[in-house]
Short mmCIF file of C-alpha atoms (C1' of nucleotides) in Angstrom, two decimals:
data_model
loop_
_atom_site.label_atom_id
_atom_site.label_comp_id
_atom_site.label_asym_id
_atom_site.label_seq_id
_atom_site.Cartn_x
_atom_site.Cartn_y
_atom_site.Cartn_z
CA MET A 1 -11.33 41.95 -148.21
CA GLY A 2 -9.26 39.16 -149.70
CA ARG A 3 -5.80 37.97 -148.78
CA ARG A 4 -6.71 35.45 -146.10
CA ASN A 5 -4.05 33.01 -147.13
CA GLU A 6 -5.31 30.34 -144.78
CA HIS A 7 -4.61 27.79 -147.50
CA THR A 8 -2.08 27.51 -150.25
CA ARG A 9 -3.40 27.19 -153.80
CA GLU A 10 -2.77 23.48 -153.61
CA GLU A 11 -4.64 23.14 -150.33
CA LEU A 12 -7.54 25.13 -151.71
CA ARG A 13 -7.69 22.88 -154.74
CA GLU A 14 -7.61 19.84 -152.50
CA ILE A 15 -10.40 20.85 -150.11
CA ALA A 16 -12.55 22.02 -153.03
CA LEU A 17 -12.14 18.63 -154.71
CA GLN A 18 -12.99 16.86 -151.47
CA ALA A 19 -16.10 18.98 -150.99
CA ALA A 20 -17.12 18.21 -154.58
CA VAL A 21 -16.67 14.49 -153.99
CA GLU A 22 -18.85 14.75 -150.89
CA LEU A 23 -21.56 16.62 -152.75
CA ILE A 24 -21.59 14.11 -155.60
CA THR A 25 -21.60 11.21 -153.16
CA GLU A 26 -24.51 12.70 -151.23
CA GLN A 27 -26.60 14.26 -153.98
CA GLY A 28 -25.27 13.09 -157.30
CA LEU A 29 -23.73 15.22 -160.06
CA ALA A 30 -26.92 17.27 -160.41
CA GLY A 31 -26.55 18.30 -156.76
CA LEU A 32 -23.18 19.85 -157.43
CA SER A 33 -22.76 23.58 -157.95
CA ALA A 34 -19.90 26.04 -157.69
CA ARG A 35 -21.65 27.93 -154.91
CA LYS A 36 -22.30 24.78 -152.89
CA VAL A 37 -18.68 23.68 -153.15
CA VAL A 38 -17.23 26.95 -151.91
CA SER A 39 -19.80 27.38 -149.15
CA ARG A 40 -18.68 23.99 -147.78
CA ILE A 41 -15.11 25.18 -147.50
CA GLY A 42 -15.80 28.70 -146.30
CA TYR A 43 -14.94 30.58 -149.46
CA THR A 44 -16.95 32.60 -151.96
CA VAL A 45 -17.69 31.75 -155.59
CA GLY A 46 -14.92 33.74 -157.17
CA SER A 47 -12.20 31.79 -155.37
CA LEU A 48 -13.13 28.61 -157.21
CA TYR A 49 -11.93 30.18 -160.45
CA MET A 50 -8.50 30.77 -158.98
CA VAL A 51 -7.82 27.02 -158.94
CA PHE A 52 -10.12 25.63 -161.63
CA ARG A 53 -10.73 26.86 -165.13
CA ASN A 54 -14.44 26.32 -164.67
CA LEU A 55 -16.90 23.80 -163.20
CA ASP A 56 -16.24 21.26 -165.96
CA ASP A 57 -12.55 21.32 -165.06
CA LEU A 58 -13.38 20.58 -161.42
CA ILE A 59 -15.78 17.76 -162.34
CA ILE A 60 -13.22 16.17 -164.63
CA GLN A 61 -10.67 16.18 -161.83
CA VAL A 62 -13.18 14.55 -159.50
CA ASN A 63 -13.90 11.95 -162.17
CA GLU A 64 -10.21 11.25 -162.64
CA ARG A 65 -9.99 10.43 -158.95
CA THR A 66 -12.94 8.09 -159.31
CA LEU A 67 -11.20 6.37 -162.21
CA GLU A 68 -8.12 5.95 -160.00
CA MET A 69 -10.26 4.38 -157.28
CA LEU A 70 -11.78 2.01 -159.79
CA HIS A 71 -8.41 1.11 -161.19
CA ALA A 72 -7.10 0.32 -157.70
CA ARG A 73 -10.08 -1.93 -156.98
CA LEU A 74 -9.67 -3.79 -160.25
CA ALA A 75 -5.96 -4.26 -159.68
CA ALA A 76 -6.61 -5.57 -156.15
CA ALA A 77 -9.13 -8.06 -157.53
CA ILE A 78 -6.46 -9.86 -159.57
CA ILE A 79 -3.44 -9.21 -157.36
CA ASP A 80 -2.92 -12.95 -156.76
CA HIS A 81 -2.68 -13.63 -160.51
CA PRO A 82 -5.57 -16.05 -161.04
CA PRO A 83 -5.83 -17.84 -164.40
CA PRO A 84 -7.08 -15.41 -167.06
CA ALA A 85 -10.59 -16.83 -167.37
CA VAL A 86 -11.03 -16.32 -163.62
CA ALA A 87 -9.37 -12.91 -163.73
CA ILE A 88 -11.71 -11.66 -166.44
CA ARG A 89 -14.73 -12.63 -164.39
CA ALA A 90 -13.19 -11.02 -161.31
CA LEU A 91 -12.65 -7.78 -163.21
CA ALA A 92 -16.24 -7.73 -164.45
CA GLN A 93 -17.53 -8.52 -160.97
CA THR A 94 -15.43 -5.78 -159.42
CA TYR A 95 -16.66 -3.25 -161.96
CA ILE A 96 -20.26 -4.19 -161.18
CA ASP A 97 -19.64 -3.97 -157.43
CA PHE A 98 -18.06 -0.58 -157.87
CA ALA A 99 -21.05 0.67 -159.87
CA LEU A 100 -23.43 -0.68 -157.22
CA THR A 101 -21.60 0.70 -154.17
CA GLU A 102 -20.12 3.94 -155.52
CA THR A 103 -23.12 4.54 -157.73
CA ARG A 104 -23.20 8.32 -157.71
CA ARG A 105 -19.46 8.75 -158.23
CA TRP A 106 -19.46 6.10 -160.95
CA LEU A 107 -22.49 7.66 -162.64
CA ALA A 108 -20.90 11.11 -162.57
CA ILE A 109 -18.20 9.85 -164.93
CA TYR A 110 -20.79 9.16 -167.62
CA GLN A 111 -23.31 11.87 -166.79
CA HIS A 112 -20.81 14.64 -167.26
CA ARG A 113 -20.58 15.96 -170.80
CA LEU A 114 -18.29 18.68 -172.04
CA PRO A 115 -19.76 21.35 -174.34
CA GLU A 116 -19.76 20.09 -177.91
CA GLY A 117 -16.38 20.37 -179.53
CA GLU A 118 -14.41 20.21 -176.28
CA SER A 119 -12.49 17.06 -175.39
CA PRO A 120 -11.38 15.79 -172.00
CA PRO A 121 -7.69 16.34 -171.17
CA GLU A 122 -5.12 13.69 -171.97
CA SER A 123 -4.79 12.79 -168.26
CA PHE A 124 -8.43 11.69 -168.32
CA THR A 125 -8.38 9.60 -171.49
CA GLU A 126 -5.10 8.10 -170.28
CA LYS A 127 -6.83 6.73 -167.20
CA VAL A 128 -9.67 5.29 -169.26
CA ALA A 129 -7.15 3.60 -171.54
CA GLN A 130 -5.46 2.01 -168.53
CA LEU A 131 -8.72 0.34 -167.59
CA PHE A 132 -9.09 -1.21 -171.03
CA GLU A 133 -5.54 -2.45 -170.85
CA MET A 134 -6.26 -4.49 -167.74
CA ALA A 135 -8.91 -6.43 -169.64
CA GLN A 136 -6.71 -6.75 -172.71
CA GLU A 137 -3.87 -8.30 -170.74
CA GLN A 138 -6.09 -11.05 -169.42
CA LEU A 139 -7.70 -11.73 -172.79
CA ALA A 140 -4.28 -11.94 -174.41
CA GLN A 141 -3.26 -14.54 -171.85
CA LEU A 142 -6.49 -16.43 -172.39
CA CYS A 143 -6.09 -16.57 -176.16
CA PRO A 144 -2.45 -15.99 -177.08
CA TRP A 145 -3.08 -17.14 -180.64
CA ARG A 146 -5.41 -14.23 -181.37
CA SER A 147 -4.21 -11.01 -183.01
CA PRO A 148 -3.75 -7.86 -180.92
CA GLU A 149 -6.53 -6.23 -182.98
CA ASP A 150 -8.89 -9.01 -182.07
CA ILE A 151 -7.90 -8.76 -178.42
CA ALA A 152 -8.45 -4.99 -178.44
CA LEU A 153 -11.87 -5.41 -180.03
CA THR A 154 -12.83 -8.11 -177.59
CA ALA A 155 -11.76 -6.07 -174.57
CA ARG A 156 -13.91 -3.21 -175.80
CA ALA A 157 -16.89 -5.42 -176.55
CA LEU A 158 -16.79 -7.02 -173.12
CA TRP A 159 -16.16 -3.75 -171.33
CA SER A 160 -18.95 -1.96 -173.19
CA GLY A 161 -21.23 -4.88 -172.51
CA ILE A 162 -20.65 -4.89 -168.76
CA HIS A 163 -20.88 -1.12 -168.72
CA GLY A 164 -24.13 -1.10 -170.70
CA ILE A 165 -25.61 -3.63 -168.30
CA CYS A 166 -24.71 -1.45 -165.31
CA ILE A 167 -26.12 1.68 -166.96
CA LEU A 168 -29.41 0.13 -168.03
CA GLY A 169 -29.58 -1.77 -164.74
CA PHE A 170 -29.27 1.46 -162.81
CA ASP A 171 -32.07 2.98 -164.88
CA HIS A 172 -34.19 -0.06 -164.01
CA LYS A 173 -34.44 -0.97 -167.66
CA LEU A 174 -33.44 -4.60 -167.18
CA GLU A 175 -36.08 -5.74 -164.71
CA VAL A 176 -37.06 -9.32 -165.33
CA ALA A 177 -39.17 -11.59 -163.15
CA GLY A 178 -37.23 -12.19 -159.91
CA GLY A 179 -33.68 -11.74 -158.73
CA SER A 180 -30.90 -9.20 -159.28
CA PRO A 181 -30.97 -8.68 -163.03
CA VAL A 182 -27.63 -6.91 -163.38
CA GLN A 183 -25.73 -9.88 -161.99
CA ALA A 184 -27.59 -12.48 -164.05
CA VAL A 185 -27.40 -10.49 -167.28
CA ALA A 186 -23.68 -9.93 -166.80
CA ASP A 187 -23.12 -13.63 -166.16
CA SER A 188 -24.98 -14.44 -169.35
CA LEU A 189 -22.85 -12.02 -171.34
CA LEU A 190 -19.59 -13.33 -169.94
CA GLU A 191 -20.45 -16.99 -170.27
CA TYR A 192 -21.65 -16.98 -173.84
CA TYR A 193 -19.26 -14.37 -175.13
CA LEU A 194 -16.20 -16.06 -173.68
CA ALA A 195 -17.40 -19.46 -174.87
CA GLY A 196 -17.67 -18.10 -178.40
CA PHE A 197 -14.36 -16.29 -178.10
CA VAL A 198 -12.37 -19.20 -176.73
CA HIS A 199 -13.97 -22.00 -178.74
CA PRO A 200 -15.04 -20.60 -182.06
CA THR A 201 -17.27 -23.05 -183.93
CA THR A 202 -16.65 -23.72 -187.58
CA SER A 203 -20.37 -23.68 -188.37
CA ARG A 204 -21.63 -20.12 -188.59
CA THR A 205 -24.80 -18.97 -186.88
CA ARG A 206 -26.25 -17.96 -190.20
CA MET B 1 -53.20 39.99 -171.60
CA GLY B 2 -54.11 36.35 -171.90
CA ARG B 3 -56.94 34.69 -173.77
CA ARG B 4 -55.43 34.52 -177.23
CA ASN B 5 -56.84 31.15 -177.98
CA GLU B 6 -54.96 30.82 -181.22
CA HIS B 7 -54.33 27.18 -180.38
CA THR B 8 -56.24 24.54 -178.51
CA ARG B 9 -54.51 22.92 -175.55
CA GLU B 10 -53.72 19.97 -177.76
CA GLU B 11 -52.23 22.15 -180.49
CA LEU B 12 -50.16 24.02 -177.94
CA ARG B 13 -48.83 20.73 -176.58
CA GLU B 14 -48.01 19.60 -180.09
CA ILE B 15 -46.10 22.70 -181.24
CA ALA B 16 -44.24 22.81 -177.93
CA LEU B 17 -43.15 19.20 -178.38
CA GLN B 18 -42.08 19.91 -181.94
CA ALA B 19 -40.06 22.94 -180.85
CA ALA B 20 -38.44 20.83 -178.13
CA VAL B 21 -37.51 18.14 -180.66
CA GLU B 22 -35.95 20.82 -182.88
CA LEU B 23 -33.93 22.26 -180.01
CA ILE B 24 -32.65 18.85 -178.96
CA THR B 25 -31.82 17.95 -182.55
CA GLU B 26 -29.94 21.19 -183.04
CA GLN B 27 -28.27 21.70 -179.67
CA GLY B 28 -28.69 18.54 -177.64
CA LEU B 29 -30.59 18.11 -174.39
CA ALA B 30 -28.38 20.66 -172.62
CA GLY B 31 -29.54 23.26 -175.15
CA LEU B 32 -33.16 22.80 -174.18
CA SER B 33 -34.88 25.21 -171.80
CA ALA B 34 -38.45 26.13 -171.02
CA ARG B 35 -37.87 29.70 -172.14
CA LYS B 36 -36.31 28.64 -175.44
CA VAL B 37 -39.21 26.30 -176.22
CA VAL B 38 -41.90 28.92 -175.68
CA SER B 39 -40.00 31.67 -177.47
CA ARG B 40 -39.92 29.42 -180.55
CA ILE B 41 -43.68 29.12 -180.57
CA GLY B 42 -44.50 32.69 -179.60
CA TYR B 43 -45.68 32.11 -176.06
CA THR B 44 -44.28 33.06 -172.65
CA VAL B 45 -42.86 30.76 -169.99
CA GLY B 46 -45.99 30.38 -167.91
CA SER B 47 -47.95 28.83 -170.78
CA LEU B 48 -45.69 25.79 -170.83
CA TYR B 49 -47.01 24.79 -167.43
CA MET B 50 -50.56 24.75 -168.76
CA VAL B 51 -49.78 21.68 -170.85
CA PHE B 52 -46.83 20.05 -169.06
CA ARG B 53 -46.34 19.33 -165.38
CA ASN B 54 -42.76 20.56 -165.65
CA LEU B 55 -39.73 20.37 -167.95
CA ASP B 56 -39.08 16.72 -167.07
CA ASP B 57 -42.59 15.87 -168.22
CA LEU B 58 -41.97 17.56 -171.56
CA ILE B 59 -38.62 15.84 -172.02
CA ILE B 60 -40.11 12.44 -171.24
CA GLN B 61 -42.78 13.01 -173.88
CA VAL B 62 -40.11 13.95 -176.42
CA ASN B 63 -38.16 10.82 -175.49
CA GLU B 64 -41.25 8.65 -175.88
CA ARG B 65 -41.58 9.92 -179.44
CA THR B 66 -37.94 9.07 -180.05
CA LEU B 67 -38.56 5.56 -178.75
CA GLU B 68 -41.49 5.27 -181.15
CA MET B 69 -39.25 6.33 -184.03
CA LEU B 70 -36.66 3.77 -183.03
CA HIS B 71 -39.29 1.06 -182.73
CA ALA B 72 -40.58 1.83 -186.20
CA ARG B 73 -37.08 1.64 -187.69
CA LEU B 74 -36.39 -1.67 -185.97
CA ALA B 75 -39.70 -3.11 -187.13
CA ALA B 76 -39.01 -1.98 -190.69
CA ALA B 77 -35.61 -3.67 -190.60
CA ILE B 78 -37.16 -7.11 -190.14
CA ILE B 79 -40.43 -6.57 -191.97
CA ASP B 80 -39.58 -9.28 -194.53
CA HIS B 81 -39.11 -11.89 -191.80
CA PRO B 82 -35.50 -12.92 -192.31
CA PRO B 83 -34.20 -15.97 -190.45
CA PRO B 84 -33.65 -15.10 -186.78
CA ALA B 85 -29.83 -15.02 -186.89
CA VAL B 86 -30.05 -12.47 -189.70
CA ALA B 87 -32.86 -10.56 -187.97
CA ILE B 88 -30.85 -10.18 -184.76
CA ARG B 89 -27.95 -8.68 -186.65
CA ALA B 90 -30.32 -6.41 -188.56
CA LEU B 91 -31.81 -5.16 -185.29
CA ALA B 92 -28.39 -4.44 -183.82
CA GLN B 93 -27.30 -2.71 -187.02
CA THR B 94 -30.44 -0.59 -187.09
CA TYR B 95 -29.96 0.43 -183.47
CA ILE B 96 -26.39 1.49 -184.21
CA ASP B 97 -27.46 3.41 -187.31
CA PHE B 98 -30.14 5.17 -185.30
CA ALA B 99 -27.63 6.16 -182.61
CA LEU B 100 -25.24 7.45 -185.28
CA THR B 101 -27.79 9.43 -187.31
CA GLU B 102 -30.20 10.62 -184.62
CA THR B 103 -27.41 11.02 -182.12
CA ARG B 104 -28.76 13.92 -180.10
CA ARG B 105 -32.31 12.57 -179.86
CA TRP B 106 -31.00 9.10 -178.99
CA LEU B 107 -28.60 10.53 -176.40
CA ALA B 108 -31.37 12.58 -174.80
CA ILE B 109 -33.12 9.36 -173.80
CA TYR B 110 -30.17 8.36 -171.63
CA GLN B 111 -28.96 11.79 -170.59
CA HIS B 112 -32.24 12.72 -169.01
CA ARG B 113 -32.52 11.74 -165.36
CA LEU B 114 -35.53 12.28 -163.14
CA PRO B 115 -34.91 13.63 -159.62
CA GLU B 116 -34.02 10.76 -157.29
CA GLY B 117 -37.05 8.84 -156.15
CA GLU B 118 -39.17 9.71 -159.19
CA SER B 119 -39.87 7.08 -161.84
CA PRO B 120 -40.80 7.51 -165.48
CA PRO B 121 -44.49 7.00 -166.32
CA GLU B 122 -45.77 3.60 -167.35
CA SER B 123 -46.17 4.79 -170.94
CA PHE B 124 -42.41 5.28 -171.08
CA THR B 125 -41.29 1.99 -169.54
CA GLU B 126 -43.89 0.26 -171.75
CA LYS B 127 -42.15 1.51 -174.87
CA VAL B 128 -38.76 0.39 -173.59
CA ALA B 129 -40.17 -3.06 -172.87
CA GLN B 130 -41.49 -3.29 -176.43
CA LEU B 131 -37.96 -2.81 -177.75
CA PHE B 132 -36.65 -5.70 -175.64
CA GLU B 133 -39.48 -7.87 -176.85
CA MET B 134 -38.41 -7.48 -180.46
CA ALA B 135 -35.02 -8.97 -179.61
CA GLN B 136 -36.56 -11.68 -177.46
CA GLU B 137 -38.85 -12.86 -180.26
CA GLN B 138 -35.92 -13.42 -182.57
CA LEU B 139 -33.80 -15.12 -179.93
CA ALA B 140 -36.68 -17.45 -179.08
CA GLN B 141 -36.94 -18.43 -182.72
CA LEU B 142 -33.20 -18.93 -182.91
CA CYS B 143 -33.08 -21.20 -179.86
CA PRO B 144 -36.56 -22.60 -179.21
CA TRP B 145 -35.12 -25.15 -176.76
CA ARG B 146 -34.00 -22.46 -174.34
CA SER B 147 -36.11 -21.35 -171.37
CA PRO B 148 -37.96 -18.02 -171.52
CA GLU B 149 -35.79 -16.84 -168.60
CA ASP B 150 -32.65 -17.58 -170.57
CA ILE B 151 -34.08 -15.81 -173.61
CA ALA B 152 -35.01 -12.77 -171.51
CA LEU B 153 -31.53 -12.65 -170.03
CA THR B 154 -29.90 -13.03 -173.40
CA ALA B 155 -31.99 -10.28 -174.96
CA ARG B 156 -30.94 -7.94 -172.16
CA ALA B 157 -27.29 -8.92 -172.37
CA LEU B 158 -27.17 -8.34 -176.12
CA TRP B 159 -29.18 -5.13 -175.94
CA SER B 160 -27.08 -3.72 -173.11
CA GLY B 161 -23.95 -4.71 -174.97
CA ILE B 162 -24.92 -2.94 -178.17
CA HIS B 163 -26.12 0.02 -176.19
CA GLY B 164 -22.91 0.19 -174.13
CA ILE B 165 -20.88 0.12 -177.33
CA CYS B 166 -22.87 3.03 -178.78
CA ILE B 167 -22.55 5.06 -175.56
CA LEU B 168 -18.81 4.53 -175.12
CA GLY B 169 -18.32 4.90 -178.86
CA PHE B 170 -20.03 8.28 -178.82
CA ASP B 171 -17.79 9.37 -175.93
CA HIS B 172 -14.78 8.32 -178.04
CA LYS B 173 -13.79 5.77 -175.46
CA LEU B 174 -13.43 2.92 -177.91
CA GLU B 175 -10.89 4.35 -180.29
CA VAL B 176 -8.58 1.66 -181.59
CA ALA B 177 -6.04 1.83 -184.37
CA GLY B 178 -7.95 2.38 -187.64
CA GLY B 179 -11.55 2.06 -188.78
CA SER B 180 -14.97 2.69 -187.27
CA PRO B 181 -14.65 1.10 -183.85
CA VAL B 182 -18.36 1.01 -182.99
CA GLN B 183 -19.14 -1.20 -185.95
CA ALA B 184 -16.23 -3.57 -185.39
CA VAL B 185 -16.78 -3.86 -181.66
CA ALA B 186 -20.47 -4.57 -182.19
CA ASP B 187 -19.66 -7.25 -184.76
CA SER B 188 -17.30 -8.87 -182.29
CA LEU B 189 -19.93 -8.89 -179.59
CA LEU B 190 -22.59 -10.36 -181.84
CA GLU B 191 -20.39 -13.00 -183.43
CA TYR B 192 -18.87 -14.44 -180.29
CA TYR B 193 -21.91 -14.04 -178.08
CA LEU B 194 -24.25 -15.70 -180.56
CA ALA B 195 -21.73 -18.45 -181.24
CA GLY B 196 -21.59 -19.23 -177.52
CA PHE B 197 -25.35 -18.93 -177.18
CA VAL B 198 -26.25 -21.15 -180.09
CA HIS B 199 -23.49 -23.73 -179.72
CA PRO B 200 -22.68 -24.06 -176.04
CA THR B 201 -19.50 -26.06 -175.54
CA THR B 202 -19.35 -28.77 -172.90
CA SER B 203 -15.86 -27.76 -171.83
CA ARG B 204 -16.02 -24.72 -169.57
CA THR B 205 -13.77 -21.73 -170.04
CA ARG B 206 -12.42 -22.15 -166.51
"C1'" DA C 1 -60.43 30.12 -169.34
"C1'" DC C 2 -56.33 31.54 -171.17
"C1'" DC C 3 -52.08 33.83 -171.02
"C1'" DT C 4 -48.81 37.19 -169.32
"C1'" DG C 5 -44.93 38.84 -166.96
"C1'" DA C 6 -43.06 39.78 -162.70
"C1'" DA C 7 -41.14 37.40 -158.82
"C1'" DC C 8 -38.41 33.90 -156.44
"C1'" DA C 9 -34.68 31.05 -155.76
"C1'" DC C 10 -31.42 29.26 -157.99
"C1'" DC C 11 -27.37 28.71 -161.74
"C1'" DG C 12 -21.91 29.66 -164.00
"C1'" DT C 13 -18.72 33.10 -164.80
"C1'" DT C 14 -16.33 37.61 -164.58
"C1'" DC C 15 -14.03 41.33 -162.57
"C1'" DA C 16 -13.50 45.86 -160.18
"C1'" DA C 17 -12.50 46.82 -155.72
"C1'" DG C 18 -10.52 46.08 -151.30
"C1'" DT C 19 -6.69 44.30 -148.09
"C1'" DA D 1 -1.37 38.19 -154.47
"C1'" DC D 2 -5.47 36.76 -152.63
"C1'" DC D 3 -10.26 36.98 -152.02
"C1'" DT D 4 -14.74 39.20 -152.01
"C1'" DG D 5 -19.22 40.26 -153.56
"C1'" DA D 6 -21.76 42.55 -156.85
"C1'" DA D 7 -23.06 42.10 -161.59
"C1'" DC D 8 -24.55 39.71 -165.76
"C1'" DA D 9 -26.97 36.51 -168.28
"C1'" DC D 10 -29.02 32.74 -167.73
"C1'" DC D 11 -32.11 28.81 -165.35
"C1'" DG D 12 -37.26 26.24 -163.59
"C1'" DT D 13 -41.41 27.23 -161.44
"C1'" DT D 14 -45.31 29.86 -159.46
"C1'" DC D 15 -49.04 32.89 -159.44
"C1'" DA D 16 -51.51 37.40 -159.08
"C1'" DA D 17 -53.31 40.14 -162.43
"C1'" DG D 18 -55.34 41.21 -166.73
"C1'" DT D 19 -58.57 40.16 -170.83
#
DNA sequence: ACCTGAACACCGTTCAAGT
DNA sequence: ACCTGAACACCGTTCAAGT
């Protein structure tokens, strides 16, 4: 047995990743297993460990591809360089649309947890950082007088906010009488937060 | 075999839940298994299914207890009826502290996912709704002139925001040069969002 | 009625053995 | 060198059998 050599290592890696994406898209991260992946590509379990360190490694690589997809969508949403206040809303809207249409792939990014103590590879955190930077650029343009620290904080607050809304919205924890709650809640966050950010009032709220 | 009757059904349920809480506290949700729970209380696997429908049922009951804990902490934080702007910040701070100290129990609430199509029991969603209501009460006091719909939306936006910050913060996705990012990001969200909410400007941000 | 423990259908991971 | 498939140590869930 062995030595079929129908695919190079790189090809094997590629078709395994594609099969994993399909499984996640169809059944969610919980529907993924090493045995299911290899059975889809006509190999046996052992082969998977020739090209991936373990299942976590494979999942992380799938998630990196999802992050790339998301990044491309976000970039496309502001390709025509709208004014920053418009761009920020476009980014938020695109993130929400992505979460709503690519739900299972998007969810997999957050559902997957490494064993305690392990950290994702640099290539993964790199891609996450790139997403934050897109928001930071627009915020910096919107409020050039603010410090980089303030911009960084604001990007993270807004991003976390939109993300939290998508997560709780998916879990149906935002239901409120009538209408799509995710959209309305996100609009509320953006409107009030940006108003406070752009036009700080001298009178405090307490 | 069988018929030991050392515990009533209710006692068995109770010690199983306690063992499950211990396991989650020590090892996280991923470290929980039916066999580990029963081995801690001196029973065998089958017995677990006398008192729980399945593992999901047990986990949901553990999570409901965690929600009760959180509710109690939040209520204690505003027991002396501070002015609403102070109360809102106290609630957010208490939520963050809970996530930071009871990390694994808090995480388990969001990590656990029912099979697609299944919904959590009413008793669970009830408890989540009660948490939102605490925020809504304070926001209504802060801005009595606003519509209940607006208040509901705002409570969800703020709650999701704080929650998103805790989730991304735990995943180390908020790291920024120096200091505890979760705290600073949350402060940013609260300050600007509340400023925009309380003092809406006539000039739009776009 | 209560509880066991074997059975079933799954997991992830490893590795000797075959080509 | 590549790949298999059995083996190991786990899962959740069911249920006949024992007391």
